[in-house]
């Protein structure tokens, strides 16, 4: 065995890592790297963790990645995935409805049967809380808004509001689609609006359709709605509408009036969940992504999750690919003799895969609105279904080596 390999097996290739962003990606990366004995510190601009975010789907590829991560200091605790299952809702049955409430199609999911993990719906806030519970509270630093960084060959100095600075061997930007770390590295400006406006909320509410289904999809005219059972008696509703231009409402009451106006012709069972939502809890905003990067790292700085590969939510892969990132970054640290080798390997493992998923997600968002350019001949549809089956197997069958 060569000297470099012996050294990297006995000692982490870096001692201290700073992660900017305490969303699910930043927390998962912290869990993954702490399991290798690395001193990880997480910095978050929010002043407190508070109920926020949407309902999302954790697919087999994301759950398998989380399942493969050892948790330092939590040897007797249930696995992360088991805890998430008890915090969210396993999806067994889904239904497609039209805006009049008529059933167009029902489906029994086969994720567990085909890929070894279920489809799990969960509130973003609950996901964040589960991941944060696997870390010592003292390594998560709230009220730290990153405003930039400087690096040299020996380390990175990260600057925060209030003239606060910290020093680390590596900086990981897990700070989302509007990442200050990515902007400092590559200077791209604002993300791209992709023509899809969104309204969403999570509230304590039991929808009548949850007696038979865990996930409801309602298809309108260039507009659609998801109603998700996210566990614990909570419902997540998400409505998106095709809109080449976007504008934001001026007040919470205007937001609620606007979305109810958009749903004016929809069945009352769909409008009711919006009516039951306090106006100040409804989030309104544009759906954005960014073009794929050819590199995620410079020197001692790298990106992860939405900071690296923000994508349209059509395939529900934002969080799932982020957990793949965290797992793969851990593996690259374990298998490499130095930091540069680890970051190069990380990019080689991740960029091409996420580039494909980004492209398919953008295409999928437009297909929600029947705006794709694929001809609707029977032969073309059959070929598309075969391609989709192959793609879904490639996507969901991601198997981390630790559990394969």
Tab-separated table of C-alpha atoms in Angstrom:
chain	number	residue	atom	x	y	z
A	1	UNK	CA	0.000	0.000	0.000
A	2	UNK	CA	1.402	3.408	-0.944
A	3	UNK	CA	2.152	6.073	1.676
A	4	UNK	CA	-0.560	8.488	0.514
A	5	UNK	CA	-3.229	5.788	0.690
A	6	UNK	CA	-2.123	4.732	4.169
A	7	UNK	CA	-2.305	8.335	5.351
A	8	UNK	CA	-5.761	8.940	3.951
A	9	UNK	CA	-7.148	5.816	5.570
A	10	UNK	CA	-5.877	6.817	9.001
A	11	UNK	CA	-6.707	10.538	8.948
A	12	UNK	CA	-9.389	12.673	7.221
A	13	UNK	CA	-8.083	14.665	4.252
A	14	UNK	CA	-9.384	17.876	5.887
A	15	UNK	CA	-9.875	18.729	9.537
A	16	UNK	CA	-12.507	21.462	9.434
A	17	UNK	CA	-15.373	21.989	6.989
A	18	UNK	CA	-17.751	24.951	6.943
A	19	UNK	CA	-21.161	24.459	5.328
A	20	UNK	CA	-23.258	27.495	4.402
A	21	UNK	CA	-26.944	26.578	4.490
A	22	UNK	CA	-28.833	24.474	7.050
A	23	UNK	CA	-31.493	23.148	4.723
A	24	UNK	CA	-31.752	19.392	4.164
A	25	UNK	CA	-28.690	19.400	1.870
A	26	UNK	CA	-26.366	21.193	4.240
A	27	UNK	CA	-27.505	19.079	7.190
A	28	UNK	CA	-27.157	15.819	5.246
A	29	UNK	CA	-23.643	16.799	4.161
A	30	UNK	CA	-22.770	17.564	7.783
A	31	UNK	CA	-24.042	14.152	8.893
A	32	UNK	CA	-22.108	12.424	6.117
A	33	UNK	CA	-18.774	14.159	6.779
A	34	UNK	CA	-18.980	14.011	10.579
A	35	UNK	CA	-19.173	10.224	10.293
A	36	UNK	CA	-15.564	10.392	9.047
A	37	UNK	CA	-14.347	12.291	12.085
A	38	UNK	CA	-14.292	15.698	10.378
A	39	UNK	CA	-15.060	18.845	12.366
A	40	UNK	CA	-18.103	20.225	10.503
A	41	UNK	CA	-19.749	23.556	11.306
A	42	UNK	CA	-23.023	24.642	9.655
A	43	UNK	CA	-23.936	28.321	9.179
A	44	UNK	CA	-27.510	29.397	8.482
A	45	UNK	CA	-28.885	32.887	7.810
A	46	UNK	CA	-32.264	32.232	9.491
A	47	UNK	CA	-32.523	33.391	13.087
A	48	UNK	CA	-34.393	30.241	14.086
A	49	UNK	CA	-35.745	27.011	12.652
A	50	UNK	CA	-39.438	27.643	12.123
A	51	UNK	CA	-42.242	25.845	10.302
A	52	UNK	CA	-41.637	26.600	6.629
A	53	UNK	CA	-41.318	25.020	3.229
A	54	UNK	CA	-43.480	22.820	1.080
A	55	UNK	CA	-44.415	19.162	0.992
A	56	UNK	CA	-41.981	17.128	-1.027
A	57	UNK	CA	-41.450	13.577	-2.221
A	58	UNK	CA	-38.508	11.492	-1.092
A	59	UNK	CA	-37.899	8.915	-3.812
A	60	UNK	CA	-35.908	5.665	-3.639
A	61	UNK	CA	-32.657	7.264	-4.834
A	62	UNK	CA	-32.767	9.905	-2.102
A	63	UNK	CA	-33.845	7.500	0.627
A	64	UNK	CA	-31.159	4.971	-0.352
A	65	UNK	CA	-28.542	7.721	-0.091
A	66	UNK	CA	-29.717	8.711	3.388
A	67	UNK	CA	-29.928	5.075	4.448
A	68	UNK	CA	-26.255	4.577	3.566
A	69	UNK	CA	-25.012	7.383	5.826
A	70	UNK	CA	-23.676	6.402	9.255
A	71	UNK	CA	-24.632	8.906	11.952
A	72	UNK	CA	-21.823	9.821	14.338
A	73	UNK	CA	-22.892	9.631	17.970
A	74	UNK	CA	-26.344	8.126	17.209
A	75	UNK	CA	-25.531	4.425	17.240
A	76	UNK	CA	-28.661	3.489	19.234
A	77	UNK	CA	-31.060	5.788	17.396
A	78	UNK	CA	-33.354	4.536	14.609
A	79	UNK	CA	-31.993	5.054	11.106
A	80	UNK	CA	-32.733	8.348	9.383
A	81	UNK	CA	-35.055	6.735	6.854
A	82	UNK	CA	-37.019	4.892	9.537
A	83	UNK	CA	-37.492	8.164	11.411
A	84	UNK	CA	-38.604	9.919	8.223
A	85	UNK	CA	-41.145	7.187	7.541
A	86	UNK	CA	-42.726	7.806	10.941
A	87	UNK	CA	-42.648	11.579	10.338
A	88	UNK	CA	-44.094	11.563	6.819
A	89	UNK	CA	-46.451	9.446	4.742
A	90	UNK	CA	-45.667	6.446	2.541
A	91	UNK	CA	-47.470	6.783	-0.789
A	92	UNK	CA	-49.296	3.609	-1.781
A	93	UNK	CA	-52.105	4.992	-3.938
A	94	UNK	CA	-52.346	8.075	-6.156
A	95	UNK	CA	-55.204	9.560	-8.148
A	96	UNK	CA	-55.479	11.845	-11.181
A	97	UNK	CA	-58.546	14.107	-11.221
A	98	UNK	CA	-59.907	16.783	-13.520
A	99	UNK	CA	-60.924	20.170	-12.143
A	100	UNK	CA	-64.555	19.008	-11.805
A	101	UNK	CA	-63.358	16.354	-9.349
A	102	UNK	CA	-63.889	13.409	-11.677
A	103	UNK	CA	-61.402	10.545	-11.412
A	104	UNK	CA	-59.382	10.023	-14.575
A	105	UNK	CA	-56.926	7.411	-13.324
A	106	UNK	CA	-55.793	5.709	-10.128
A	107	UNK	CA	-52.460	4.057	-9.505
A	108	UNK	CA	-50.933	1.710	-6.941
A	109	UNK	CA	-47.274	2.650	-6.535
A	110	UNK	CA	-44.524	0.071	-7.012
A	111	UNK	CA	-41.482	1.990	-5.803
A	112	UNK	CA	-40.798	-0.335	-2.872
A	113	UNK	CA	-41.290	-3.425	-5.021
A	114	UNK	CA	-39.097	-2.155	-7.867
A	115	UNK	CA	-36.390	-0.178	-6.071
A	116	UNK	CA	-36.298	-1.296	-2.443
A	117	UNK	CA	-37.520	2.029	-1.018
A	118	UNK	CA	-40.966	3.655	-1.058
A	119	UNK	CA	-42.086	7.069	-2.212
A	120	UNK	CA	-42.414	9.140	0.950
A	121	UNK	CA	-44.160	12.504	1.202
A	122	UNK	CA	-43.032	14.783	4.021
A	123	UNK	CA	-43.103	18.415	5.063
A	124	UNK	CA	-39.791	20.167	4.307
A	125	UNK	CA	-39.718	21.514	7.876
A	126	UNK	CA	-40.103	18.027	9.361
A	127	UNK	CA	-37.321	16.748	7.121
A	128	UNK	CA	-35.072	19.563	8.299
A	129	UNK	CA	-35.903	18.785	11.936
A	130	UNK	CA	-35.154	15.065	11.579
A	131	UNK	CA	-31.765	15.770	10.001
A	132	UNK	CA	-30.900	18.498	12.535
A	133	UNK	CA	-31.673	16.068	15.368
A	134	UNK	CA	-28.781	13.873	14.173
A	135	UNK	CA	-26.270	16.672	14.753
A	136	UNK	CA	-25.005	18.332	17.941
A	137	UNK	CA	-26.908	21.601	18.326
A	138	UNK	CA	-23.675	23.505	18.966
A	139	UNK	CA	-22.385	22.922	15.421
A	140	UNK	CA	-25.411	24.643	13.835
A	141	UNK	CA	-24.947	28.412	13.909
A	142	UNK	CA	-28.120	30.383	13.188
A	143	UNK	CA	-28.255	34.094	12.326
A	144	UNK	CA	-25.143	33.799	10.144
A	145	UNK	CA	-25.809	35.328	6.717
A	146	UNK	CA	-22.837	34.693	4.473
A	147	UNK	CA	-21.723	37.732	2.475
A	148	UNK	CA	-18.614	36.275	0.832
A	149	UNK	CA	-15.346	34.466	1.300
A	150	UNK	CA	-11.651	34.592	0.497
A	151	UNK	CA	-9.400	31.613	0.000
A	152	UNK	CA	-5.761	30.733	-0.479
A	153	UNK	CA	-3.869	27.460	-0.762
A	154	UNK	CA	-4.133	26.857	2.994
A	155	UNK	CA	-7.796	27.525	3.700
A	156	UNK	CA	-10.952	29.610	3.334
A	157	UNK	CA	-12.101	32.605	5.357
A	158	UNK	CA	-15.883	32.941	5.294
A	159	UNK	CA	-17.465	36.315	6.069
A	160	UNK	CA	-20.881	36.934	7.633
A	161	UNK	CA	-23.037	39.941	8.453
A	162	UNK	CA	-21.973	41.748	11.597
A	163	UNK	CA	-18.252	41.523	10.817
A	164	UNK	CA	-18.169	37.844	11.807
A	165	UNK	CA	-15.681	35.519	10.078
A	166	UNK	CA	-14.647	31.880	10.403
A	167	UNK	CA	-11.796	29.878	8.911
A	168	UNK	CA	-11.996	26.354	7.462
A	169	UNK	CA	-10.095	23.907	5.274
A	170	UNK	CA	-13.110	23.551	2.960
A	171	UNK	CA	-16.256	25.584	2.294
A	172	UNK	CA	-19.376	23.837	0.973
A	173	UNK	CA	-22.087	26.070	-0.493
A	174	UNK	CA	-25.446	24.428	0.256
A	175	UNK	CA	-27.301	27.730	0.164
A	176	UNK	CA	-29.884	27.082	-2.526
A	177	UNK	CA	-30.855	28.474	-5.918
A	178	UNK	CA	-29.789	31.992	-4.895
A	179	UNK	CA	-26.453	30.759	-3.542
A	180	UNK	CA	-24.033	33.495	-2.522
A	181	UNK	CA	-21.237	30.907	-2.732
A	182	UNK	CA	-22.052	30.057	-6.358
A	183	UNK	CA	-22.419	33.732	-7.245
A	184	UNK	CA	-19.016	34.531	-5.706
A	185	UNK	CA	-17.411	31.664	-7.637
A	186	UNK	CA	-19.054	32.120	-11.023
A	187	UNK	CA	-20.906	35.471	-11.091
A	188	UNK	CA	-24.011	34.322	-12.989
A	189	UNK	CA	-26.568	36.755	-11.613
A	190	UNK	CA	-30.223	35.861	-11.076
A	191	UNK	CA	-31.670	32.393	-11.792
A	192	UNK	CA	-33.773	31.700	-14.892
A	193	UNK	CA	-37.555	31.956	-14.675
A	194	UNK	CA	-38.900	28.944	-16.576
A	195	UNK	CA	-42.472	30.121	-17.192
A	196	UNK	CA	-44.177	28.486	-14.212
A	197	UNK	CA	-45.761	30.384	-11.289
A	198	UNK	CA	-46.352	28.626	-7.974
A	199	UNK	CA	-48.568	28.965	-4.907
A	200	UNK	CA	-48.214	26.551	-1.998
A	201	UNK	CA	-48.750	25.960	1.707
A	202	UNK	CA	-48.728	23.256	4.386
A	203	UNK	CA	-51.579	23.317	6.916
A	204	UNK	CA	-53.188	21.114	9.550
A	205	UNK	CA	-55.966	19.659	7.415
A	206	UNK	CA	-57.361	16.251	6.493
A	207	UNK	CA	-58.554	16.146	2.901
A	208	UNK	CA	-61.448	13.782	2.230
A	209	UNK	CA	-59.514	12.129	-0.600
A	210	UNK	CA	-56.829	10.977	1.885
A	211	UNK	CA	-59.242	8.227	2.955
A	212	UNK	CA	-58.291	6.444	-0.292
A	213	UNK	CA	-55.177	8.158	-1.637
A	214	UNK	CA	-51.991	9.719	-0.269
A	215	UNK	CA	-51.272	11.855	-3.343
A	216	UNK	CA	-53.823	13.697	-5.486
A	217	UNK	CA	-52.961	15.335	-8.823
A	218	UNK	CA	-55.499	17.658	-10.445
A	219	UNK	CA	-54.976	18.609	-14.093
A	220	UNK	CA	-56.415	21.851	-15.396
A	221	UNK	CA	-55.850	23.975	-18.505
A	222	UNK	CA	-52.139	24.864	-18.336
A	223	UNK	CA	-52.537	24.723	-14.582
A	224	UNK	CA	-52.371	21.904	-12.048
A	225	UNK	CA	-52.537	21.167	-8.350
A	226	UNK	CA	-50.955	18.605	-6.036
A	227	UNK	CA	-52.582	17.733	-2.715
A	228	UNK	CA	-50.235	15.659	-0.554
A	229	UNK	CA	-50.702	13.875	2.728
A	230	UNK	CA	-47.399	14.717	4.437
A	231	UNK	CA	-48.119	12.931	7.723
A	232	UNK	CA	-49.071	14.037	11.208
A	233	UNK	CA	-52.444	15.354	10.064
A	234	UNK	CA	-50.874	17.910	7.707
A	235	UNK	CA	-51.748	18.579	4.074
A	236	UNK	CA	-49.484	20.182	1.506
A	237	UNK	CA	-51.134	21.824	-1.466
A	238	UNK	CA	-49.165	23.101	-4.441
A	239	UNK	CA	-50.656	24.872	-7.453
A	240	UNK	CA	-48.678	25.881	-10.509
A	241	UNK	CA	-49.763	27.749	-13.653
A	242	UNK	CA	-48.070	28.368	-16.985
A	243	UNK	CA	-47.246	32.059	-17.217
A	244	UNK	CA	-44.672	33.398	-19.709
A	245	UNK	CA	-44.311	36.509	-17.525
A	246	UNK	CA	-44.627	36.663	-13.785
A	247	UNK	CA	-45.660	39.246	-11.230
A	248	UNK	CA	-45.890	39.004	-7.454
A	249	UNK	CA	-48.823	40.112	-5.318
A	250	UNK	CA	-48.433	43.066	-2.985
A	251	UNK	CA	-49.893	41.517	0.164
A	252	UNK	CA	-50.782	38.169	1.732
A	253	UNK	CA	-54.499	38.829	1.231
A	254	UNK	CA	-53.867	39.568	-2.445
A	255	UNK	CA	-51.945	36.298	-2.799
A	256	UNK	CA	-54.888	34.310	-1.424
A	257	UNK	CA	-57.424	36.207	-3.529
A	258	UNK	CA	-55.296	35.598	-6.610
A	259	UNK	CA	-54.948	31.830	-6.199
A	260	UNK	CA	-58.639	31.429	-5.362
A	261	UNK	CA	-59.447	33.420	-8.505
A	262	UNK	CA	-57.219	31.067	-10.506
A	263	UNK	CA	-59.176	28.118	-9.057
A	264	UNK	CA	-62.608	29.749	-9.506
A	265	UNK	CA	-63.932	27.002	-11.808
A	266	UNK	CA	-62.429	24.125	-9.805
A	267	UNK	CA	-64.370	21.681	-7.650
A	268	UNK	CA	-65.036	22.910	-4.118
A	269	UNK	CA	-63.043	20.035	-2.584
A	270	UNK	CA	-59.887	21.510	-4.161
A	271	UNK	CA	-60.720	25.121	-3.339
A	272	UNK	CA	-61.566	24.204	0.271
A	273	UNK	CA	-57.984	23.454	1.261
A	274	UNK	CA	-56.915	26.866	-0.059
A	275	UNK	CA	-59.849	28.561	1.684
A	276	UNK	CA	-58.735	26.914	4.942
A	277	UNK	CA	-55.203	28.303	4.616
A	278	UNK	CA	-54.361	31.544	6.445
A	279	UNK	CA	-53.283	34.092	3.830
A	280	UNK	CA	-49.917	34.739	5.493
A	281	UNK	CA	-49.006	31.044	5.160
A	282	UNK	CA	-49.348	30.927	1.362
A	283	UNK	CA	-46.058	31.188	-0.514
A	284	UNK	CA	-46.163	32.740	-3.993
A	285	UNK	CA	-43.221	32.781	-6.351
A	286	UNK	CA	-41.690	31.901	-9.711
A	287	UNK	CA	-40.189	28.508	-10.527
A	288	UNK	CA	-36.546	28.993	-11.498
A	289	UNK	CA	-33.497	26.969	-12.416
A	290	UNK	CA	-29.982	27.642	-13.664
A	291	UNK	CA	-27.950	26.183	-16.529
A	292	UNK	CA	-25.701	23.245	-15.614
A	293	UNK	CA	-22.144	24.074	-14.594
A	294	UNK	CA	-19.090	22.351	-16.020
A	295	UNK	CA	-17.422	22.543	-12.608
A	296	UNK	CA	-18.681	22.933	-9.054
A	297	UNK	CA	-15.395	23.550	-7.270
A	298	UNK	CA	-12.617	26.101	-7.183
A	299	UNK	CA	-9.703	25.583	-4.837
A	300	UNK	CA	-11.126	24.862	-1.389
A	301	UNK	CA	-14.752	25.709	-2.208
A	302	UNK	CA	-17.440	23.458	-3.681
A	303	UNK	CA	-21.223	23.355	-4.142
A	304	UNK	CA	-23.964	20.906	-3.228
A	305	UNK	CA	-27.688	20.525	-3.897
A	306	UNK	CA	-29.671	23.441	-5.314
A	307	UNK	CA	-26.567	25.633	-5.184
A	308	UNK	CA	-24.918	23.239	-7.652
A	309	UNK	CA	-27.847	22.030	-9.760
A	310	UNK	CA	-31.146	23.882	-9.137
A	311	UNK	CA	-33.914	22.232	-11.115
A	312	UNK	CA	-37.615	22.529	-11.850
A	313	UNK	CA	-39.695	20.561	-9.324
A	314	UNK	CA	-41.609	18.540	-11.923
A	315	UNK	CA	-39.777	15.287	-11.102
A	316	UNK	CA	-39.442	15.967	-7.389
A	317	UNK	CA	-35.691	15.397	-7.567
A	318	UNK	CA	-34.271	18.502	-5.860
A	319	UNK	CA	-33.917	16.984	-2.381
A	320	UNK	CA	-33.229	13.487	-3.673
A	321	UNK	CA	-30.265	14.473	-5.832
A	322	UNK	CA	-29.001	16.606	-2.952
A	323	UNK	CA	-28.854	13.529	-0.723
A	324	UNK	CA	-26.996	11.713	-3.501
A	325	UNK	CA	-24.505	14.610	-3.498
A	326	UNK	CA	-23.957	14.327	0.255
A	327	UNK	CA	-23.424	10.572	0.094
A	328	UNK	CA	-21.056	10.783	-2.895
A	329	UNK	CA	-19.059	13.624	-1.334
A	330	UNK	CA	-18.520	11.460	1.734
A	331	UNK	CA	-17.364	8.562	-0.451
A	332	UNK	CA	-14.956	10.791	-2.357
A	333	UNK	CA	-13.448	12.007	0.920
A	334	UNK	CA	-13.059	8.402	2.033
A	335	UNK	CA	-11.468	7.217	-1.224
A	336	UNK	CA	-9.096	10.120	-1.959
A	337	UNK	CA	-5.574	10.966	-0.818
A	338	UNK	CA	-6.093	14.751	-0.809
A	339	UNK	CA	-8.770	17.420	-1.114
A	340	UNK	CA	-8.202	18.215	-4.788
A	341	UNK	CA	-8.516	14.548	-5.723
A	342	UNK	CA	-11.710	14.264	-3.674
A	343	UNK	CA	-13.358	17.313	-5.272
A	344	UNK	CA	-12.370	16.217	-8.774
A	345	UNK	CA	-13.877	12.796	-8.128
A	346	UNK	CA	-17.017	14.390	-6.664
A	347	UNK	CA	-17.568	16.413	-9.830
A	348	UNK	CA	-16.939	13.392	-12.063
A	349	UNK	CA	-19.503	11.358	-10.144
A	350	UNK	CA	-22.169	14.058	-9.957
A	351	UNK	CA	-22.144	16.636	-12.760
A	352	UNK	CA	-23.221	14.472	-15.678
A	353	UNK	CA	-25.991	12.709	-13.754
A	354	UNK	CA	-27.469	15.912	-12.339
A	355	UNK	CA	-27.194	17.625	-15.729
A	356	UNK	CA	-29.465	14.956	-17.220
A	357	UNK	CA	-31.942	15.221	-14.341
A	358	UNK	CA	-31.996	19.021	-14.618
A	359	UNK	CA	-32.850	18.785	-18.322
A	360	UNK	CA	-35.564	16.179	-17.795
A	361	UNK	CA	-37.046	18.236	-14.951
A	362	UNK	CA	-37.311	21.351	-17.123
A	363	UNK	CA	-38.941	19.306	-19.886
A	364	UNK	CA	-41.304	17.698	-17.387
A	365	UNK	CA	-42.429	21.082	-16.074
A	366	UNK	CA	-43.540	22.132	-19.557
A	367	UNK	CA	-45.222	18.781	-20.175
A	368	UNK	CA	-47.468	19.517	-17.211
A	369	UNK	CA	-48.876	22.277	-19.409
A	370	UNK	CA	-48.936	20.170	-22.617
A	371	UNK	CA	-46.223	22.377	-24.099
A	372	UNK	CA	-43.685	19.716	-25.117
A	373	UNK	CA	-42.959	19.309	-28.815
A	374	UNK	CA	-43.287	15.514	-28.962
A	375	UNK	CA	-45.889	14.434	-31.514
A	376	UNK	CA	-48.779	12.468	-30.059
A	377	UNK	CA	-48.777	9.553	-32.503
A	378	UNK	CA	-49.252	6.113	-30.995
A	379	UNK	CA	-45.775	5.006	-32.078
A	380	UNK	CA	-44.140	8.091	-30.572
A	381	UNK	CA	-46.070	7.685	-27.320
A	382	UNK	CA	-45.047	4.038	-27.053
A	383	UNK	CA	-41.397	4.924	-27.628
A	384	UNK	CA	-41.653	7.730	-25.059
A	385	UNK	CA	-43.089	5.324	-22.480
A	386	UNK	CA	-40.179	2.934	-23.046
A	387	UNK	CA	-37.689	5.784	-22.687
A	388	UNK	CA	-39.430	6.899	-19.491
A	389	UNK	CA	-39.283	3.383	-18.040
A	390	UNK	CA	-35.557	3.178	-18.763
A	391	UNK	CA	-34.992	6.649	-17.337
A	392	UNK	CA	-36.944	5.943	-14.162
A	393	UNK	CA	-34.946	2.758	-13.570
A	394	UNK	CA	-31.685	4.691	-14.045
A	395	UNK	CA	-32.951	7.465	-11.763
A	396	UNK	CA	-34.500	5.555	-8.874
A	397	UNK	CA	-32.171	2.556	-8.882
A	398	UNK	CA	-29.259	4.647	-7.592
A	399	UNK	CA	-27.599	2.290	-5.120
A	400	UNK	CA	-24.936	3.629	-2.772
A	401	UNK	CA	-22.135	1.096	-2.363
A	402	UNK	CA	-22.629	0.946	1.412
A	403	UNK	CA	-25.993	-0.785	0.969
A	404	UNK	CA	-25.706	-2.432	-2.437
